């Protein structure tokens, strides 16, 4: 696919969401129907991010033709936003699972949880907007754009898919793997995430000038 190298860092960035990940691990640790609840949670997150990604991808293409090559203002705004978010993520400490409390008795409340965590996942939305800008600058349309659309959605829900796949495919080792992953996230998720988004923030700021 054309321009994959340019958008790949942002597509991967869309997958960095400690809150989605630790919440998924928490749901999978529930004593009753964890997989069913996780799938409903995945449905809520996937449908939400699909709608948002479609809106971002296909509204940025409405701009005048030919598309601007630099997109100075959006890159600067997103870059500064990512730097502030990186600092906020680091200062806040490791992500903690979003728990349902008494609402956990209602399976479909997990649909709302997926919606809520996705619609407020500003770092992922910023990454998706950067992907859209790159596609516009490269005049990527039609089938190629649809493929990027699908890849971006899959990447965005990867923090939900990964623990689910571990549980379903790793068999008797799945719980141990999820415990190790949970321990790592509880200690270092803010540091790893902050560094990653700080790098992408700096990259977004300098990109229009290089």
PDB file of C-alpha atoms in Angstrom:
ATOM      1  CA  UNK A   1       0.000   0.000   0.000  1.00  0.00           C
ATOM      2  CA  UNK A   2       1.243   3.497  -0.792  1.00  0.00           C
ATOM      3  CA  UNK A   3       2.593   5.691   2.018  1.00  0.00           C
ATOM      4  CA  UNK A   4       2.352   2.928   4.624  1.00  0.00           C
ATOM      5  CA  UNK A   5       5.629   4.022   6.232  1.00  0.00           C
ATOM      6  CA  UNK A   6       4.259   7.539   6.752  1.00  0.00           C
ATOM      7  CA  UNK A   7       1.081   6.471   8.525  1.00  0.00           C
ATOM      8  CA  UNK A   8       2.320   3.356  10.336  1.00  0.00           C
ATOM      9  CA  UNK A   9       3.583   5.219  13.459  1.00  0.00           C
ATOM     10  CA  UNK A  10       0.167   6.843  13.864  1.00  0.00           C
ATOM     11  CA  UNK A  11      -1.703   3.585  13.226  1.00  0.00           C
ATOM     12  CA  UNK A  12       0.417   1.914  15.898  1.00  0.00           C
ATOM     13  CA  UNK A  13      -0.138   4.923  18.145  1.00  0.00           C
ATOM     14  CA  UNK A  14      -3.885   4.368  17.902  1.00  0.00           C
ATOM     15  CA  UNK A  15      -3.330   1.004  19.591  1.00  0.00           C
ATOM     16  CA  UNK A  16      -1.683   2.540  22.679  1.00  0.00           C
ATOM     17  CA  UNK A  17      -4.437   2.809  25.261  1.00  0.00           C
ATOM     18  CA  UNK A  18      -3.560   1.518  28.746  1.00  0.00           C
ATOM     19  CA  UNK A  19      -7.047   2.266  30.086  1.00  0.00           C
ATOM     20  CA  UNK A  20      -8.732   0.091  27.448  1.00  0.00           C
ATOM     21  CA  UNK A  21      -6.211  -2.666  28.101  1.00  0.00           C
ATOM     22  CA  UNK A  22      -6.430  -2.773  31.898  1.00  0.00           C
ATOM     23  CA  UNK A  23     -10.221  -2.516  31.757  1.00  0.00           C
ATOM     24  CA  UNK A  24     -10.325  -5.519  29.428  1.00  0.00           C
ATOM     25  CA  UNK A  25      -8.083  -7.500  31.784  1.00  0.00           C
ATOM     26  CA  UNK A  26     -10.346  -6.527  34.686  1.00  0.00           C
ATOM     27  CA  UNK A  27     -13.468  -7.700  32.807  1.00  0.00           C
ATOM     28  CA  UNK A  28     -11.792 -10.993  31.879  1.00  0.00           C
ATOM     29  CA  UNK A  29     -11.033 -11.568  35.562  1.00  0.00           C
ATOM     30  CA  UNK A  30     -14.702 -11.314  36.555  1.00  0.00           C
ATOM     31  CA  UNK A  31     -16.173 -14.545  37.948  1.00  0.00           C
ATOM     32  CA  UNK A  32     -19.291 -14.599  35.751  1.00  0.00           C
ATOM     33  CA  UNK A  33     -19.316 -14.662  31.912  1.00  0.00           C
ATOM     34  CA  UNK A  34     -16.090 -12.663  31.409  1.00  0.00           C
ATOM     35  CA  UNK A  35     -15.778 -13.507  27.717  1.00  0.00           C
ATOM     36  CA  UNK A  36     -19.391 -12.571  26.953  1.00  0.00           C
ATOM     37  CA  UNK A  37     -19.003  -9.271  28.787  1.00  0.00           C
ATOM     38  CA  UNK A  38     -15.680  -8.604  27.022  1.00  0.00           C
ATOM     39  CA  UNK A  39     -17.237  -9.262  23.608  1.00  0.00           C
ATOM     40  CA  UNK A  40     -20.062  -6.825  24.356  1.00  0.00           C
ATOM     41  CA  UNK A  41     -17.461  -4.308  25.553  1.00  0.00           C
ATOM     42  CA  UNK A  42     -15.538  -4.930  22.296  1.00  0.00           C
ATOM     43  CA  UNK A  43     -18.721  -4.362  20.274  1.00  0.00           C
ATOM     44  CA  UNK A  44     -19.293  -1.015  21.979  1.00  0.00           C
ATOM     45  CA  UNK A  45     -15.718   0.093  21.422  1.00  0.00           C
ATOM     46  CA  UNK A  46     -15.518  -1.128  17.829  1.00  0.00           C
ATOM     47  CA  UNK A  47     -18.794   0.424  16.686  1.00  0.00           C
ATOM     48  CA  UNK A  48     -17.884   3.733  18.332  1.00  0.00           C
ATOM     49  CA  UNK A  49     -14.393   3.972  16.878  1.00  0.00           C
ATOM     50  CA  UNK A  50     -15.650   2.863  13.447  1.00  0.00           C
ATOM     51  CA  UNK A  51     -18.149   5.739  13.356  1.00  0.00           C
ATOM     52  CA  UNK A  52     -15.578   8.264  14.611  1.00  0.00           C
ATOM     53  CA  UNK A  53     -12.903   7.030  12.202  1.00  0.00           C
ATOM     54  CA  UNK A  54     -15.310   7.188   9.266  1.00  0.00           C
ATOM     55  CA  UNK A  55     -16.220  10.758  10.205  1.00  0.00           C
ATOM     56  CA  UNK A  56     -12.568  11.821  10.568  1.00  0.00           C
ATOM     57  CA  UNK A  57     -11.377  10.064   7.402  1.00  0.00           C
ATOM     58  CA  UNK A  58     -14.120  11.275   5.110  1.00  0.00           C
ATOM     59  CA  UNK A  59     -14.504  14.833   6.384  1.00  0.00           C
ATOM     60  CA  UNK A  60     -10.804  15.588   6.032  1.00  0.00           C
ATOM     61  CA  UNK A  61     -11.064  14.558   2.362  1.00  0.00           C
ATOM     62  CA  UNK A  62     -13.702  17.244   1.732  1.00  0.00           C
ATOM     63  CA  UNK A  63     -11.064  19.987   1.851  1.00  0.00           C
ATOM     64  CA  UNK A  64     -10.032  21.789  -1.370  1.00  0.00           C
ATOM     65  CA  UNK A  65      -8.236  19.855  -4.085  1.00  0.00           C
ATOM     66  CA  UNK A  66      -5.354  19.425  -4.421  1.00  0.00           C
ATOM     67  CA  UNK A  67      -4.963  18.584  -0.745  1.00  0.00           C
ATOM     68  CA  UNK A  68      -2.410  20.688   1.148  1.00  0.00           C
ATOM     69  CA  UNK A  69       0.964  18.992   1.445  1.00  0.00           C
ATOM     70  CA  UNK A  70       1.919  20.388   4.824  1.00  0.00           C
ATOM     71  CA  UNK A  71      -1.229  20.800   6.917  1.00  0.00           C
ATOM     72  CA  UNK A  72       0.798  23.022   9.224  1.00  0.00           C
ATOM     73  CA  UNK A  73      -1.849  24.070  11.751  1.00  0.00           C
ATOM     74  CA  UNK A  74      -3.390  20.602  12.358  1.00  0.00           C
ATOM     75  CA  UNK A  75       0.035  18.990  12.799  1.00  0.00           C
ATOM     76  CA  UNK A  76       1.124  21.681  15.267  1.00  0.00           C
ATOM     77  CA  UNK A  77      -2.116  21.480  17.234  1.00  0.00           C
ATOM     78  CA  UNK A  78      -2.016  17.678  17.440  1.00  0.00           C
ATOM     79  CA  UNK A  79       1.699  17.718  18.295  1.00  0.00           C
ATOM     80  CA  UNK A  80       1.218  20.152  21.172  1.00  0.00           C
ATOM     81  CA  UNK A  81      -1.857  18.226  22.332  1.00  0.00           C
ATOM     82  CA  UNK A  82       0.129  14.985  22.382  1.00  0.00           C
ATOM     83  CA  UNK A  83       2.895  16.587  24.433  1.00  0.00           C
ATOM     84  CA  UNK A  84       0.376  17.849  26.997  1.00  0.00           C
ATOM     85  CA  UNK A  85      -1.341  14.456  27.050  1.00  0.00           C
ATOM     86  CA  UNK A  86       2.024  12.714  27.469  1.00  0.00           C
ATOM     87  CA  UNK A  87       2.787  14.865  30.497  1.00  0.00           C
ATOM     88  CA  UNK A  88      -0.710  14.321  31.902  1.00  0.00           C
ATOM     89  CA  UNK A  89      -0.474  10.548  31.430  1.00  0.00           C
ATOM     90  CA  UNK A  90       2.907  10.449  33.171  1.00  0.00           C
ATOM     91  CA  UNK A  91       1.795  12.668  36.046  1.00  0.00           C
ATOM     92  CA  UNK A  92      -1.442  10.733  36.563  1.00  0.00           C
ATOM     93  CA  UNK A  93       0.350   7.459  37.142  1.00  0.00           C
ATOM     94  CA  UNK A  94      -0.424   3.955  35.836  1.00  0.00           C
ATOM     95  CA  UNK A  95      -3.863   3.395  34.352  1.00  0.00           C
ATOM     96  CA  UNK A  96      -6.557   1.855  36.539  1.00  0.00           C
ATOM     97  CA  UNK A  97      -9.415  -0.220  35.199  1.00  0.00           C
ATOM     98  CA  UNK A  98     -12.777   1.457  34.653  1.00  0.00           C
ATOM     99  CA  UNK A  99     -15.056  -0.676  36.807  1.00  0.00           C
ATOM    100  CA  UNK A 100     -18.763  -1.130  36.379  1.00  0.00           C
ATOM    101  CA  UNK A 101     -19.720  -1.568  40.048  1.00  0.00           C
ATOM    102  CA  UNK A 102     -23.376  -2.463  40.481  1.00  0.00           C
ATOM    103  CA  UNK A 103     -23.971  -1.988  36.756  1.00  0.00           C
ATOM    104  CA  UNK A 104     -21.933  -5.149  36.106  1.00  0.00           C
ATOM    105  CA  UNK A 105     -25.146  -7.186  36.568  1.00  0.00           C
ATOM    106  CA  UNK A 106     -26.376  -5.701  33.293  1.00  0.00           C
ATOM    107  CA  UNK A 107     -24.441  -7.228  30.384  1.00  0.00           C
ATOM    108  CA  UNK A 108     -25.313  -4.406  28.029  1.00  0.00           C
ATOM    109  CA  UNK A 109     -23.783  -1.840  30.359  1.00  0.00           C
ATOM    110  CA  UNK A 110     -20.483  -3.075  28.912  1.00  0.00           C
ATOM    111  CA  UNK A 111     -21.636  -1.812  25.520  1.00  0.00           C
ATOM    112  CA  UNK A 112     -21.898   1.649  27.063  1.00  0.00           C
ATOM    113  CA  UNK A 113     -18.531   1.219  28.743  1.00  0.00           C
ATOM    114  CA  UNK A 114     -16.909   0.480  25.376  1.00  0.00           C
ATOM    115  CA  UNK A 115     -18.585   3.557  23.911  1.00  0.00           C
ATOM    116  CA  UNK A 116     -17.533   5.789  26.814  1.00  0.00           C
ATOM    117  CA  UNK A 117     -13.895   4.750  26.857  1.00  0.00           C
ATOM    118  CA  UNK A 118     -13.559   5.071  23.085  1.00  0.00           C
ATOM    119  CA  UNK A 119     -15.274   8.418  22.691  1.00  0.00           C
ATOM    120  CA  UNK A 120     -13.031   9.880  25.433  1.00  0.00           C
ATOM    121  CA  UNK A 121      -9.864   8.204  24.125  1.00  0.00           C
ATOM    122  CA  UNK A 122      -8.303  11.457  22.915  1.00  0.00           C
ATOM    123  CA  UNK A 123      -4.856  10.049  22.123  1.00  0.00           C
ATOM    124  CA  UNK A 124      -6.314   7.434  19.785  1.00  0.00           C
ATOM    125  CA  UNK A 125      -8.542  10.043  18.128  1.00  0.00           C
ATOM    126  CA  UNK A 126      -5.518  12.308  17.628  1.00  0.00           C
ATOM    127  CA  UNK A 127      -3.652   9.416  15.978  1.00  0.00           C
ATOM    128  CA  UNK A 128      -6.589   8.707  13.684  1.00  0.00           C
ATOM    129  CA  UNK A 129      -6.722  12.362  12.666  1.00  0.00           C
ATOM    130  CA  UNK A 130      -2.994  12.231  11.822  1.00  0.00           C
ATOM    131  CA  UNK A 131      -3.597   9.153   9.660  1.00  0.00           C
ATOM    132  CA  UNK A 132      -6.394  11.016   7.871  1.00  0.00           C
ATOM    133  CA  UNK A 133      -4.116  14.008   7.236  1.00  0.00           C
ATOM    134  CA  UNK A 134      -1.434  11.767   5.752  1.00  0.00           C
ATOM    135  CA  UNK A 135      -3.958  10.054   3.489  1.00  0.00           C
ATOM    136  CA  UNK A 136      -5.255  13.417   2.319  1.00  0.00           C
ATOM    137  CA  UNK A 137      -1.755  14.711   1.638  1.00  0.00           C
ATOM    138  CA  UNK A 138      -0.954  11.564  -0.340  1.00  0.00           C
ATOM    139  CA  UNK A 139      -4.249  11.691  -2.274  1.00  0.00           C
ATOM    140  CA  UNK A 140      -5.130   8.202  -1.017  1.00  0.00           C
ATOM    141  CA  UNK A 141      -8.692   7.401  -2.069  1.00  0.00           C
ATOM    142  CA  UNK A 142     -10.992   4.512  -2.934  1.00  0.00           C
ATOM    143  CA  UNK A 143      -9.924   0.986  -2.047  1.00  0.00           C
ATOM    144  CA  UNK A 144      -6.599   2.008  -0.530  1.00  0.00           C
ATOM    145  CA  UNK A 145      -8.327   4.422   1.833  1.00  0.00           C
ATOM    146  CA  UNK A 146     -10.875   1.758   2.787  1.00  0.00           C
ATOM    147  CA  UNK A 147      -8.023  -0.625   3.649  1.00  0.00           C
ATOM    148  CA  UNK A 148      -6.390   2.018   5.856  1.00  0.00           C
ATOM    149  CA  UNK A 149      -9.793   2.598   7.428  1.00  0.00           C
ATOM    150  CA  UNK A 150     -10.096  -1.077   8.374  1.00  0.00           C
ATOM    151  CA  UNK A 151      -6.506  -1.321   9.635  1.00  0.00           C
ATOM    152  CA  UNK A 152      -6.937   1.799  11.769  1.00  0.00           C
ATOM    153  CA  UNK A 153     -10.076   0.404  13.412  1.00  0.00           C
ATOM    154  CA  UNK A 154      -8.374  -2.922  14.170  1.00  0.00           C
ATOM    155  CA  UNK A 155      -5.395  -1.103  15.672  1.00  0.00           C
ATOM    156  CA  UNK A 156      -7.664   1.117  17.765  1.00  0.00           C
ATOM    157  CA  UNK A 157      -9.402  -1.874  19.369  1.00  0.00           C
ATOM    158  CA  UNK A 158      -6.179  -3.884  19.755  1.00  0.00           C
ATOM    159  CA  UNK A 159      -6.018  -3.161  23.526  1.00  0.00           C
ATOM    160  CA  UNK A 160      -9.354  -4.986  23.826  1.00  0.00           C
ATOM    161  CA  UNK A 161      -8.579  -7.729  21.318  1.00  0.00           C
ATOM    162  CA  UNK A 162      -5.151  -8.641  22.694  1.00  0.00           C
ATOM    163  CA  UNK A 163      -6.239  -9.902  26.145  1.00  0.00           C
ATOM    164  CA  UNK A 164      -9.227 -11.666  24.591  1.00  0.00           C
ATOM    165  CA  UNK A 165      -6.994 -13.494  22.107  1.00  0.00           C
ATOM    166  CA  UNK A 166      -4.554 -14.415  24.879  1.00  0.00           C
ATOM    167  CA  UNK A 167      -7.386 -15.910  26.928  1.00  0.00           C
ATOM    168  CA  UNK A 168      -8.839 -17.813  23.965  1.00  0.00           C
ATOM    169  CA  UNK A 169      -5.572 -19.046  22.404  1.00  0.00           C
ATOM    170  CA  UNK A 170      -3.055 -19.445  25.219  1.00  0.00           C
ATOM    171  CA  UNK A 171      -5.052 -22.114  27.045  1.00  0.00           C
ATOM    172  CA  UNK A 172      -3.874 -22.898  30.561  1.00  0.00           C
ATOM    173  CA  UNK A 173      -1.125 -20.285  30.302  1.00  0.00           C
ATOM    174  CA  UNK A 174      -3.523 -17.435  29.539  1.00  0.00           C
ATOM    175  CA  UNK A 175      -4.166 -16.436  33.162  1.00  0.00           C
ATOM    176  CA  UNK A 176      -0.438 -16.289  33.918  1.00  0.00           C
ATOM    177  CA  UNK A 177       0.185 -14.162  30.831  1.00  0.00           C
ATOM    178  CA  UNK A 178      -2.646 -11.786  31.724  1.00  0.00           C
ATOM    179  CA  UNK A 179      -1.370 -11.475  35.304  1.00  0.00           C
ATOM    180  CA  UNK A 180       2.117 -10.585  34.052  1.00  0.00           C
ATOM    181  CA  UNK A 181       0.637  -8.096  31.590  1.00  0.00           C
ATOM    182  CA  UNK A 182      -1.565  -6.591  34.290  1.00  0.00           C
ATOM    183  CA  UNK A 183       1.381  -6.249  36.700  1.00  0.00           C
ATOM    184  CA  UNK A 184       3.461  -4.524  34.037  1.00  0.00           C
ATOM    185  CA  UNK A 185       0.644  -2.117  33.177  1.00  0.00           C
ATOM    186  CA  UNK A 186       0.036  -1.341  36.856  1.00  0.00           C
ATOM    187  CA  UNK A 187       3.674  -0.294  37.252  1.00  0.00           C
ATOM    188  CA  UNK A 188       4.906   1.141  33.976  1.00  0.00           C
ATOM    189  CA  UNK A 189       1.987   1.912  31.655  1.00  0.00           C
ATOM    190  CA  UNK A 190       2.146   5.674  32.247  1.00  0.00           C
ATOM    191  CA  UNK A 191       5.891   5.835  31.578  1.00  0.00           C
ATOM    192  CA  UNK A 192       5.791   3.790  28.358  1.00  0.00           C
ATOM    193  CA  UNK A 193       2.707   5.608  27.051  1.00  0.00           C
ATOM    194  CA  UNK A 194       4.036   9.070  27.923  1.00  0.00           C
ATOM    195  CA  UNK A 195       7.353   8.437  26.152  1.00  0.00           C
ATOM    196  CA  UNK A 196       5.621   7.071  23.048  1.00  0.00           C
ATOM    197  CA  UNK A 197       3.200   9.984  22.719  1.00  0.00           C
ATOM    198  CA  UNK A 198       5.897  12.552  23.505  1.00  0.00           C
ATOM    199  CA  UNK A 199       7.952  11.191  20.600  1.00  0.00           C
ATOM    200  CA  UNK A 200       4.937  11.271  18.286  1.00  0.00           C
ATOM    201  CA  UNK A 201       4.111  14.799  19.502  1.00  0.00           C
ATOM    202  CA  UNK A 202       7.575  16.078  18.626  1.00  0.00           C
ATOM    203  CA  UNK A 203       7.392  14.240  15.289  1.00  0.00           C
ATOM    204  CA  UNK A 204       4.026  15.858  14.489  1.00  0.00           C
ATOM    205  CA  UNK A 205       5.365  19.331  15.288  1.00  0.00           C
ATOM    206  CA  UNK A 206       8.496  19.090  13.160  1.00  0.00           C
ATOM    207  CA  UNK A 207       6.921  17.115  10.299  1.00  0.00           C
ATOM    208  CA  UNK A 208       5.592  20.129   8.325  1.00  0.00           C
ATOM    209  CA  UNK A 209       9.074  21.656   8.329  1.00  0.00           C
ATOM    210  CA  UNK A 210      11.009  18.684   6.977  1.00  0.00           C
TER     211      UNK A 210
END
